[in-house]
Short mmCIF file of C-alpha atoms in Angstrom, two decimals:
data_model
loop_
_atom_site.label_atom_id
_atom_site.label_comp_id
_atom_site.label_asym_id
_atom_site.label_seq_id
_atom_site.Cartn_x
_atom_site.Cartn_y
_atom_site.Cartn_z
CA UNK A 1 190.22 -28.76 -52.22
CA UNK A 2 191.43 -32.02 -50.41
CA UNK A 3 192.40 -32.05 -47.00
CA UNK A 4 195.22 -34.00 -46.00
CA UNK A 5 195.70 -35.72 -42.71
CA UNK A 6 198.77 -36.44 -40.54
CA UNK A 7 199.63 -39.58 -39.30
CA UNK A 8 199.89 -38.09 -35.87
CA UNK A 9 196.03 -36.96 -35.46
CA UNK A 10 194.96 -40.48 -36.55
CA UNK A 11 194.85 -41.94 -32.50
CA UNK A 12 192.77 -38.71 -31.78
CA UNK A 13 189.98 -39.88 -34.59
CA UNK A 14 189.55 -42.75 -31.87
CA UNK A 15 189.12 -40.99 -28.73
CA UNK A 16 185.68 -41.40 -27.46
CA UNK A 17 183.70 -42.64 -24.08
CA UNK A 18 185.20 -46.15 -24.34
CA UNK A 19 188.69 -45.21 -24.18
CA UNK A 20 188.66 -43.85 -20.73
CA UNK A 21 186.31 -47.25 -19.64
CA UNK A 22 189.62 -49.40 -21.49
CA UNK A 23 192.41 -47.42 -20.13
CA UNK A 24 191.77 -46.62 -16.71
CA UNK A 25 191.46 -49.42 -14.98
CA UNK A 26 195.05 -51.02 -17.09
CA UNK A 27 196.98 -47.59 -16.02
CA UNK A 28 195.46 -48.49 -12.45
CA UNK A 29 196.38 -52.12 -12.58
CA UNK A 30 199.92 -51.31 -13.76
CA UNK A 31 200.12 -48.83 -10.71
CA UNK A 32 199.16 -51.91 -8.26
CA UNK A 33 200.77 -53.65 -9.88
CA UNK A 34 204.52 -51.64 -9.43
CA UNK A 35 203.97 -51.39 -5.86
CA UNK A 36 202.89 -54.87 -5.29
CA UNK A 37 206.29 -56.23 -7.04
CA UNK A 38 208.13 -53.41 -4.65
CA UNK A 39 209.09 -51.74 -7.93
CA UNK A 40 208.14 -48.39 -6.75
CA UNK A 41 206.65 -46.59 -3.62
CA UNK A 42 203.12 -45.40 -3.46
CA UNK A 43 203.97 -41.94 -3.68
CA UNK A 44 205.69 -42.50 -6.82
CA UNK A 45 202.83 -44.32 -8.40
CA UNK A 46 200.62 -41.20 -7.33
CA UNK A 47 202.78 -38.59 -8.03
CA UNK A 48 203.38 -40.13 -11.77
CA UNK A 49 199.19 -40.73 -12.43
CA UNK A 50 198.89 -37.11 -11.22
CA UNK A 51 201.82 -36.11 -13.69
CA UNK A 52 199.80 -37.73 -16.36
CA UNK A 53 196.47 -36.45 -15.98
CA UNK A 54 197.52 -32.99 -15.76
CA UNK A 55 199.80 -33.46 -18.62
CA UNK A 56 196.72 -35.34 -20.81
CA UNK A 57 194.18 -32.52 -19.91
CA UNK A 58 196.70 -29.77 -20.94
CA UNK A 59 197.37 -31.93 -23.88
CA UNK A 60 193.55 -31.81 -24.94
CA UNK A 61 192.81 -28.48 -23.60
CA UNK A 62 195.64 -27.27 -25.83
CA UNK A 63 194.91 -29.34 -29.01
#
């Protein structure tokens, strides 16, 4: 029997250790980076980083 595979799992096949140690610190610079150009307040910054981690974990908890 062949299995056939989605297009959408194919980012998950490349989840590992070294995507958190790539990601974090751009999502963090990006962050600075909005409140430094007076884009956004710090709470938003915060409030939208906690949005996403909760939403990621339930994302992987879930999948």
């Amino acid at each position: 029997m062949r299995r056939r595979y989605s297009p959408f799992w194919l980012p998950l096949m490349f989840i590992g250790p070294w995507t958190f140690a790539l990601f974090l610190p751009v999502a963090a610079l990006v962050g600075v980076s909005r409140i430094y150009l007076g884009l956004h307040y710090p709470s938003d910054c915060l409030a939208g980083s906690l949005i996403g981690t909760v939403t990621a974990v339930s994302a992987v908890a879930v999948l």
